[in-house]
Short mmCIF file of C-alpha atoms and ligand atoms in Angstrom, two decimals:
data_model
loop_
_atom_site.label_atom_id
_atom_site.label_comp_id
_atom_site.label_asym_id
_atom_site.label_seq_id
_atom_site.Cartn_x
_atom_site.Cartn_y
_atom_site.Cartn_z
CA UNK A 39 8.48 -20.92 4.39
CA UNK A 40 8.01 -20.62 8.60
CA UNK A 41 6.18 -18.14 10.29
CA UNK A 42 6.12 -17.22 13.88
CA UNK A 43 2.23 -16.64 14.70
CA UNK A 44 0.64 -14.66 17.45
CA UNK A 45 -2.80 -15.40 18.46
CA UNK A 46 -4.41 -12.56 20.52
CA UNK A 47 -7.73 -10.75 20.86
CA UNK A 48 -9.39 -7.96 21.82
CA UNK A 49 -13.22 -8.85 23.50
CA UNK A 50 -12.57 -12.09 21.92
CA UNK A 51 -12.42 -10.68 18.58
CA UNK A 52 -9.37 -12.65 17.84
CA UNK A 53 -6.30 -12.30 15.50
CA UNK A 54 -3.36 -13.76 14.12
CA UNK A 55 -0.47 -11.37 14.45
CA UNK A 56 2.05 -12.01 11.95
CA UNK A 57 5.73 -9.61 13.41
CA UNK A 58 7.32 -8.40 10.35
CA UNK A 59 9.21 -6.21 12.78
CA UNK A 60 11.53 -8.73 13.84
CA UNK A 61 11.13 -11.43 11.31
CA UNK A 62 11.40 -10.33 7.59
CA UNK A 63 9.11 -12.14 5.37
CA UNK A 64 8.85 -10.26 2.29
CA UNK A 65 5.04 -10.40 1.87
CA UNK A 66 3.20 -9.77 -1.59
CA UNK A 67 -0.38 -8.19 -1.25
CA UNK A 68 -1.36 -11.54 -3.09
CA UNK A 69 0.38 -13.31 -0.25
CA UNK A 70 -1.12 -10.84 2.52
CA UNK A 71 -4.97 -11.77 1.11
CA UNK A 72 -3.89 -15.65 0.57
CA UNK A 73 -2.89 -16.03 3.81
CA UNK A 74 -5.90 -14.35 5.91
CA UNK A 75 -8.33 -16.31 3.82
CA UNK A 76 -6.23 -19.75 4.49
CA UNK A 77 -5.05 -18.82 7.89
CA UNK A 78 -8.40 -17.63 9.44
CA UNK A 79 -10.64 -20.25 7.96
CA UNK A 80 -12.76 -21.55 11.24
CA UNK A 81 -12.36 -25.25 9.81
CA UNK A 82 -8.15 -24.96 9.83
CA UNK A 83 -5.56 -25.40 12.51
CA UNK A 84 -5.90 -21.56 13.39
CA UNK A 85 -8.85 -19.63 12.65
CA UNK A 86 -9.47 -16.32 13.27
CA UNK A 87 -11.71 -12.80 12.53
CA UNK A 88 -8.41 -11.66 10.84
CA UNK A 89 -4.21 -11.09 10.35
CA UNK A 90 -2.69 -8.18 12.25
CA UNK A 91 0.52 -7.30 9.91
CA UNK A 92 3.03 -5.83 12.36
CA UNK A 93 5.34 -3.66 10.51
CA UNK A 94 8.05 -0.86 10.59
CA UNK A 95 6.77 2.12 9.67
CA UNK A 96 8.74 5.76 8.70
CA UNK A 97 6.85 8.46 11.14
CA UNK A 98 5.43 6.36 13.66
CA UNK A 99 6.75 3.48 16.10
CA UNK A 100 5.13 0.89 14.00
CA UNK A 101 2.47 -0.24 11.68
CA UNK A 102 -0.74 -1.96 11.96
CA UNK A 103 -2.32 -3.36 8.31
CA UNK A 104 -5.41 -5.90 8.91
CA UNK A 105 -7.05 -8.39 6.52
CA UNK A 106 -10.25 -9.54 7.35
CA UNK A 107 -10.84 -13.41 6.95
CA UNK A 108 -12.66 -13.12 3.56
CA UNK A 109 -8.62 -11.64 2.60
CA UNK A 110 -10.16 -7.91 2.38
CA UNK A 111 -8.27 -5.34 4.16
CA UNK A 112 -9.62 -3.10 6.18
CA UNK A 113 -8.36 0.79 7.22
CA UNK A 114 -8.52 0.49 10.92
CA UNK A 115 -8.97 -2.50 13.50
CA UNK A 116 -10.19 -1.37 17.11
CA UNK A 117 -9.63 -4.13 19.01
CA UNK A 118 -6.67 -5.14 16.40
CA UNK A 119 -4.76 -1.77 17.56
CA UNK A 120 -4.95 -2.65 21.17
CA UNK A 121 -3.75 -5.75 20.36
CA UNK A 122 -0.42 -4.94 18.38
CA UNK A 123 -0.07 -1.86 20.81
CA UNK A 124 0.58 -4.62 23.83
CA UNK A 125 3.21 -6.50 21.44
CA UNK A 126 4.70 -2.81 20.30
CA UNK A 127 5.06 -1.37 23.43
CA UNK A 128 6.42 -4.82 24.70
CA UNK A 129 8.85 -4.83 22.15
CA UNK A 130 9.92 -1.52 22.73
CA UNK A 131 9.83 -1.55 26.31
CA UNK A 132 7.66 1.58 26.26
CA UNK A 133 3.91 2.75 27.84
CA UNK A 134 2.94 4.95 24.97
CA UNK A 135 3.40 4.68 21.59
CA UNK A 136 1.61 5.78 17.57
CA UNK A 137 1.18 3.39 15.40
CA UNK A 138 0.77 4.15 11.45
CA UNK A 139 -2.51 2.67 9.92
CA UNK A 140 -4.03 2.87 6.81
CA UNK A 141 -5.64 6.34 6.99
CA UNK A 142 -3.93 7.43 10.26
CA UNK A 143 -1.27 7.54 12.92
CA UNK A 144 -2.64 6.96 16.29
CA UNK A 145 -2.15 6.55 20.02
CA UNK A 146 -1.83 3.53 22.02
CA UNK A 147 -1.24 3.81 26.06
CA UNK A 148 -1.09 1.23 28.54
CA UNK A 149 -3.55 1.77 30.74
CA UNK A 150 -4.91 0.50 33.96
CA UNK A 151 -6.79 -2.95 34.14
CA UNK A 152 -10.05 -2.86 33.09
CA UNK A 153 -10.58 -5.99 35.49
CA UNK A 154 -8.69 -7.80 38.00
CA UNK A 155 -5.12 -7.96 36.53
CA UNK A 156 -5.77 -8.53 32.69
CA UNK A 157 -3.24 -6.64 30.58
CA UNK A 158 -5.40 -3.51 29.11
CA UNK A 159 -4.47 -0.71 26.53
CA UNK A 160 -6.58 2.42 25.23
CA UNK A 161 -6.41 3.02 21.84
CA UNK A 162 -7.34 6.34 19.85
CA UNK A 163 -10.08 6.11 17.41
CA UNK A 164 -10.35 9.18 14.83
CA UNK A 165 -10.75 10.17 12.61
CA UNK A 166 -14.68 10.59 13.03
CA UNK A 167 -16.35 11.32 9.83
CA UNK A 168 -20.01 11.76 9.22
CA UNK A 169 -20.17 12.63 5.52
CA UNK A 170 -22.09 9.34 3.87
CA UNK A 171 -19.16 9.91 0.81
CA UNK A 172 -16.76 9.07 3.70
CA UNK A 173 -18.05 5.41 4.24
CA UNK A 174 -19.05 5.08 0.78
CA UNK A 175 -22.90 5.04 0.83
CA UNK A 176 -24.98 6.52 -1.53
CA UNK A 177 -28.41 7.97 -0.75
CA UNK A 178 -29.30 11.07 -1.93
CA UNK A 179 -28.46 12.95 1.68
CA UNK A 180 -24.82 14.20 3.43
CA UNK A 181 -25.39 12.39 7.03
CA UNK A 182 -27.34 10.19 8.41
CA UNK A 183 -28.08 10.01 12.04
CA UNK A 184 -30.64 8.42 13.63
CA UNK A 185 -32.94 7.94 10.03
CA UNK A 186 -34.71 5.66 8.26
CA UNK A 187 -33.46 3.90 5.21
CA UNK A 188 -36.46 2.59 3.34
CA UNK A 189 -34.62 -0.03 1.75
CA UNK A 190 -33.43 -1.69 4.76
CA UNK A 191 -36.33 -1.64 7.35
CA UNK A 192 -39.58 0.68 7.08
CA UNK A 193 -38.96 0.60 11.68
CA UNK A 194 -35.47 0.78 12.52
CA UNK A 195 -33.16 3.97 12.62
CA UNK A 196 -29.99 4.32 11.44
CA UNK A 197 -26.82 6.10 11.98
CA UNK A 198 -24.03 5.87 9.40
CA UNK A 199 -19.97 6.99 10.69
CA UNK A 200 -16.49 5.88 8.71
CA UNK A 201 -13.85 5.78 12.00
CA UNK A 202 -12.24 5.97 9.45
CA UNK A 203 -13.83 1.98 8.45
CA UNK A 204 -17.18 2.55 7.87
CA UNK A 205 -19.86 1.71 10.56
CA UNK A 206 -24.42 1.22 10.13
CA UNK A 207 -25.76 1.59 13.98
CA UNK A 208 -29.30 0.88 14.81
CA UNK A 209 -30.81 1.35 18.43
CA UNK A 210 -33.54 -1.81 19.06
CA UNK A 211 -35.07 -3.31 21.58
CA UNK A 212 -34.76 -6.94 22.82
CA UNK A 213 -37.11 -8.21 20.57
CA UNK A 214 -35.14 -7.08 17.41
CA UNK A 215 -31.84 -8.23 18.57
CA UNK A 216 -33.49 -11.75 19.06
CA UNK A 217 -34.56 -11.77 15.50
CA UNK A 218 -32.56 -12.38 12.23
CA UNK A 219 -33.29 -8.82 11.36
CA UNK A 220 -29.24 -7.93 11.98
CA UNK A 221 -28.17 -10.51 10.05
CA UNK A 222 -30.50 -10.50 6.76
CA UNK A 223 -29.90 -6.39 6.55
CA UNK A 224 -25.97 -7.02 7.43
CA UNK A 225 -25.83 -9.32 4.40
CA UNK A 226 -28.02 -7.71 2.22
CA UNK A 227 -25.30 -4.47 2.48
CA UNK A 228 -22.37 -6.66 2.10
CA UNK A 229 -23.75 -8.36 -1.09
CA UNK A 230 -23.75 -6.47 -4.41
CA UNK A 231 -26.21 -3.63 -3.65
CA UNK A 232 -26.85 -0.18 -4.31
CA UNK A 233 -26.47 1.49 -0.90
CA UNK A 234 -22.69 0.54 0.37
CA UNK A 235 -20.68 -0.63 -2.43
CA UNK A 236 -17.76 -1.46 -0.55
CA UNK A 237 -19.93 -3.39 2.43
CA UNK A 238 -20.38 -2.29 6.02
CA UNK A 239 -20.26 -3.07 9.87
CA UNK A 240 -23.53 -3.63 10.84
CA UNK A 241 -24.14 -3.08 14.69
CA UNK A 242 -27.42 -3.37 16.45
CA UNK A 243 -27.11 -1.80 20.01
CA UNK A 244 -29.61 -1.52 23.12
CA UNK A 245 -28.59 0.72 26.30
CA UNK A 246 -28.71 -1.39 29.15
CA UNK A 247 -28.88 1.52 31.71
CA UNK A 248 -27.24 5.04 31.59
CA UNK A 249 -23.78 4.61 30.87
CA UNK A 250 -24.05 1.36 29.29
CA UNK A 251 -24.69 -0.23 26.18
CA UNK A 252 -24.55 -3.64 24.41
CA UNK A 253 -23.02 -4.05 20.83
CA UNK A 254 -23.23 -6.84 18.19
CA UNK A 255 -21.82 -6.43 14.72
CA UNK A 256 -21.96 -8.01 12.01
CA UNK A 257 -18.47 -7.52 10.48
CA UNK A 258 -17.83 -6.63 6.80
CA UNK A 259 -15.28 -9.13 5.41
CA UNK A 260 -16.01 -11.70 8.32
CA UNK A 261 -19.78 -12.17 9.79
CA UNK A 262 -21.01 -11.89 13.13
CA UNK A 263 -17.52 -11.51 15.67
CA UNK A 264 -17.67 -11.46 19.39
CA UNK A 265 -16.93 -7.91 19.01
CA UNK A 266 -15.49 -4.72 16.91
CA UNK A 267 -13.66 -2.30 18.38
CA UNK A 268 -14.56 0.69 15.69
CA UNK A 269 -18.15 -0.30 16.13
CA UNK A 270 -18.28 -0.23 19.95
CA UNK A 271 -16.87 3.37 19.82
CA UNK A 272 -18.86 4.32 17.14
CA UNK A 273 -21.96 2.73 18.95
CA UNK A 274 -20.72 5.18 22.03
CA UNK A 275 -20.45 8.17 19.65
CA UNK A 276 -23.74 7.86 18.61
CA UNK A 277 -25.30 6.81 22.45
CA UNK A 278 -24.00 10.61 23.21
CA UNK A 279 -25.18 12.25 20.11
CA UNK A 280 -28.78 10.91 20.70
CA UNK A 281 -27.89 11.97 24.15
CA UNK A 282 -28.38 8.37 26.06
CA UNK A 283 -24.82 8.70 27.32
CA UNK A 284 -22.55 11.65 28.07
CA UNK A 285 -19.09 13.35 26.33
CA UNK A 286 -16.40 12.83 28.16
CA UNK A 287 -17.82 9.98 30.44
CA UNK A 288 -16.85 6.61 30.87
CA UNK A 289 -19.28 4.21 28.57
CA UNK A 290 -19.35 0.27 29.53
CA UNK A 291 -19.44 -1.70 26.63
CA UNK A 292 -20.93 -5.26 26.74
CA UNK A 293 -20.51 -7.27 24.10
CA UNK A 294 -20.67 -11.37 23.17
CA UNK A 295 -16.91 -11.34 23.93
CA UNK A 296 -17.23 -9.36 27.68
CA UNK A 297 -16.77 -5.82 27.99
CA UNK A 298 -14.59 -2.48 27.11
CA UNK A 299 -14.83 1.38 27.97
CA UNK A 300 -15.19 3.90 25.61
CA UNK A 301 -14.54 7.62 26.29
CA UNK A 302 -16.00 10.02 24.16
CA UNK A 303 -14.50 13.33 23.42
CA UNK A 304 -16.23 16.29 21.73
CA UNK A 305 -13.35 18.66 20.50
CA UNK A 306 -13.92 21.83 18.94
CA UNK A 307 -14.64 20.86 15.01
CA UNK A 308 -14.14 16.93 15.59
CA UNK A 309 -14.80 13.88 17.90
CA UNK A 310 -12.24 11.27 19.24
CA UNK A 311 -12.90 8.19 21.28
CA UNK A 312 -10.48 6.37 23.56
CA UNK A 313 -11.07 3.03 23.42
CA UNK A 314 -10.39 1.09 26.21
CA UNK A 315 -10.22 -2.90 26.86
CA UNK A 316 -8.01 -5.86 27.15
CA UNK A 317 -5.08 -7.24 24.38
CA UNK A 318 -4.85 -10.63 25.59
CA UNK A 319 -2.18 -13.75 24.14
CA UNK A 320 -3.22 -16.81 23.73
CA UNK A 321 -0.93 -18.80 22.03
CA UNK A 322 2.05 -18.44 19.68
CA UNK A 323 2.38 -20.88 16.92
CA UNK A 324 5.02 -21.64 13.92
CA UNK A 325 4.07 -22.93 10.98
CA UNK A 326 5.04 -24.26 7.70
CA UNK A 327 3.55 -23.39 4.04
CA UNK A 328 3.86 -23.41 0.20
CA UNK A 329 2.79 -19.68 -0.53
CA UNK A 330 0.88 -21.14 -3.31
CA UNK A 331 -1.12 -23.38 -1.52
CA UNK A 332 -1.06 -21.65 2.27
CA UNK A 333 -4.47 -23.72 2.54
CA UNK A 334 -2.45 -26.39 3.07
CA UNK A 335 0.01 -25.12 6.17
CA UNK A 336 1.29 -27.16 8.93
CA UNK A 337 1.54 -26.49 12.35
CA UNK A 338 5.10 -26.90 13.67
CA UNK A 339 4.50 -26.41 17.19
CA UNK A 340 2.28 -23.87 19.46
CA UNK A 341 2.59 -23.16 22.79
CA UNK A 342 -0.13 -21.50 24.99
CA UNK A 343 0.20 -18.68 27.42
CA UNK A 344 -1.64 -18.94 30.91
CA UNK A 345 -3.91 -15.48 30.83
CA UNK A 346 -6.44 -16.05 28.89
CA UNK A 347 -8.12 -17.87 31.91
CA UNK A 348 -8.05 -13.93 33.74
CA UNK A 349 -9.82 -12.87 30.77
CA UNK A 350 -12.38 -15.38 31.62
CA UNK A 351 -13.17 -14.05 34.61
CA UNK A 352 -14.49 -10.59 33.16
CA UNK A 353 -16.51 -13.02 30.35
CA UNK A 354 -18.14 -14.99 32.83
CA UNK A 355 -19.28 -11.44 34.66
CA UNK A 356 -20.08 -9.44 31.18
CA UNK A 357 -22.13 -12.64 30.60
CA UNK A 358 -24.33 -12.62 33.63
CA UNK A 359 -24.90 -8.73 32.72
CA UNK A 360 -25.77 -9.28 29.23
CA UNK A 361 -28.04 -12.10 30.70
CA UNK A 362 -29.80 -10.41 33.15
CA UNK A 363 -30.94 -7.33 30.91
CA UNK A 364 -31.46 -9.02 27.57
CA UNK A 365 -33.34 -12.18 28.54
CA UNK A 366 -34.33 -11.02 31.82
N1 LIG B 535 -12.89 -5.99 14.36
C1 LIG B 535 -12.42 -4.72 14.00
C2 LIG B 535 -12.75 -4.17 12.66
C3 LIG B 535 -12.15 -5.03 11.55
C4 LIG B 535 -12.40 -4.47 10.19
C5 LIG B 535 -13.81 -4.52 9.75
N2 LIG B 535 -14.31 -5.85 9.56
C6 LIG B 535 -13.91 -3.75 8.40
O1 LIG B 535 -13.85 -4.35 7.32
O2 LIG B 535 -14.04 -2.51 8.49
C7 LIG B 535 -12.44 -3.74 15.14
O3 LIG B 535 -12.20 -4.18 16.27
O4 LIG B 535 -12.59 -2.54 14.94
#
């Protein structure tokens, strides 16, 4: 079979968005997981942190299902939504929009350029749950903000939120983000262990000044990305509960991948954050494969669009900030 292939991404956080709006392909979940895994591997024609299924949904203007590259699928996709919002709304010829994902229906707006003239979209992120059952993670406790977790590090603190994927955020210094710490306790929780038995993002975090923050995750189903979407608002969340940062402010988000905003709102019995960064296209693509052996696909023909190079510019500045504060 063909199949028309998007590449996009979010804070370079980049996906593979397959339209099943306009095309019909008559996926099976086998074929869904097949395809991320063969698809996203680094070492193929493609590569990519994971699929963006774009699909018709009953209550909402579309819907969004994601597969991480390891072919797990994941309820919700941050930088994903923004993403698929751009190629909804486009395809609709409309500003505003819901989209249907796995555990809820949520906004997507175009909104004003985050920088310069590079297409940008805000994104709803709730729901915001705090109960430890809600991620899964089992310690003997209902939340967890700001704690230790003996079996993880006997320094660090950690807060645990499901958005509604579930997120493990740890304020450190620059001495702890240069170390391997992140990445042994990010695979430790996404092995077989006794603590998350489904996995978990793992995002280290360090405020840069008031207002700002820098996030790197370590993403369940794919490894360290350039960024995560849920974990950058759930980083936010957290900044203002630990007040660092302010509700209802805007919150600059560095990342490896350059830079979003997050908004935090603090509603009467709930939070919601707007999310708020670029969906940017880099190339489409067609290709051929034997759903048995998708490993094996062919690339037909891909041609590139031109604005990923505006998206460079805000890199090349999120860089020099990152720079100056965390090796400074
Ligand atoms: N990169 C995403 C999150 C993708 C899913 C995540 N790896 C999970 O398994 O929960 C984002 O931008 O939010």
């Amino acid at each position: 079979m063909n199949i028309q292939i998007r590449k996009c991404h979010g804070s370079g956080n980049d996906f593979l968005l397959i339209d099943e709006i306009s095309s019909q392909y008559h996926f099976s979940e086998k074929d869904r997981q097949n395809l991320a895994i063969a698809l996203c591997d680094r070492k193929s024609l493609l590569g990519a942190d994971g699929i963006l299924f774009t699909m018709n949904s009953d209550h909402a203007d579309a819907k969004m299902r994601v597969f991480n590259a390891d072919g797990s699928e994941a309820s919700m996709c941050g930088n994903g939504l923004r993403c698929v919002g751009r190629y909804v709304c486009e395809l609709l010829q409309k500003d505003e929009i819901a989209i249907e994902t796995m555990k809820a229906t949520l906004l997507v707006s175009k909104a004003e350029p985050i920088f310069n003239e590079i297409p940008t979209y805000c994104v709803e992120i709730s729901p915001v749950l705090f109960s430890l059952s809600a991620l899964p993670m089992n310690m003997d406790k209902n939340h967890l903000i700001n704690e230790k977790i003996v079996e993880l590090s006997d320094q660090l603190l950690f807060s645990a939120v499901a958005v509604p994927n579930p997120h493990l955020i740890s304020f450190v210094d620059k001495d702890v983000l240069r170390a391997n710490t992140q990445e042994t306790i990010a695979k430790y929780v996404n092995g077989p262990n006794p603590l998350f038995p489904d996995g978990v993002n793992v995002s280290f975090v360090k405020e840069l000044e008031k207002g700002e923050i820098f996030v790197r995750t370590y993403e369940r189903g794919v490894g360290f990305t350039n960024a995560c979407g849920t974990a950058m608002s759930s980083s936010s969340l957290i900044s203002c509960l630990l007040s660092m940062n302010e509700f209802e402010s805007s919150i600059e988000v560095y990342n490896n991948g350059g830079k979003v905003r997050c908004v935090v709102h603090k509603l009467e019995d709930q939070y919601k954050i707007d999310l708020i960064g670029n969906a940017t296209y880099i190339y489409d693509a067609e290709i051929k494969l034997d759903r048995l052996n998708p490993e094996l696909f062919q690339l037909i023909h891909q041609s590139s669009f031109d604005e990923q190079k505006y998206y460079e510019e805000l890199e090349t500045y999120a860089n020099k900030r990152i720079e100056k504060v965390l090796l400074g």
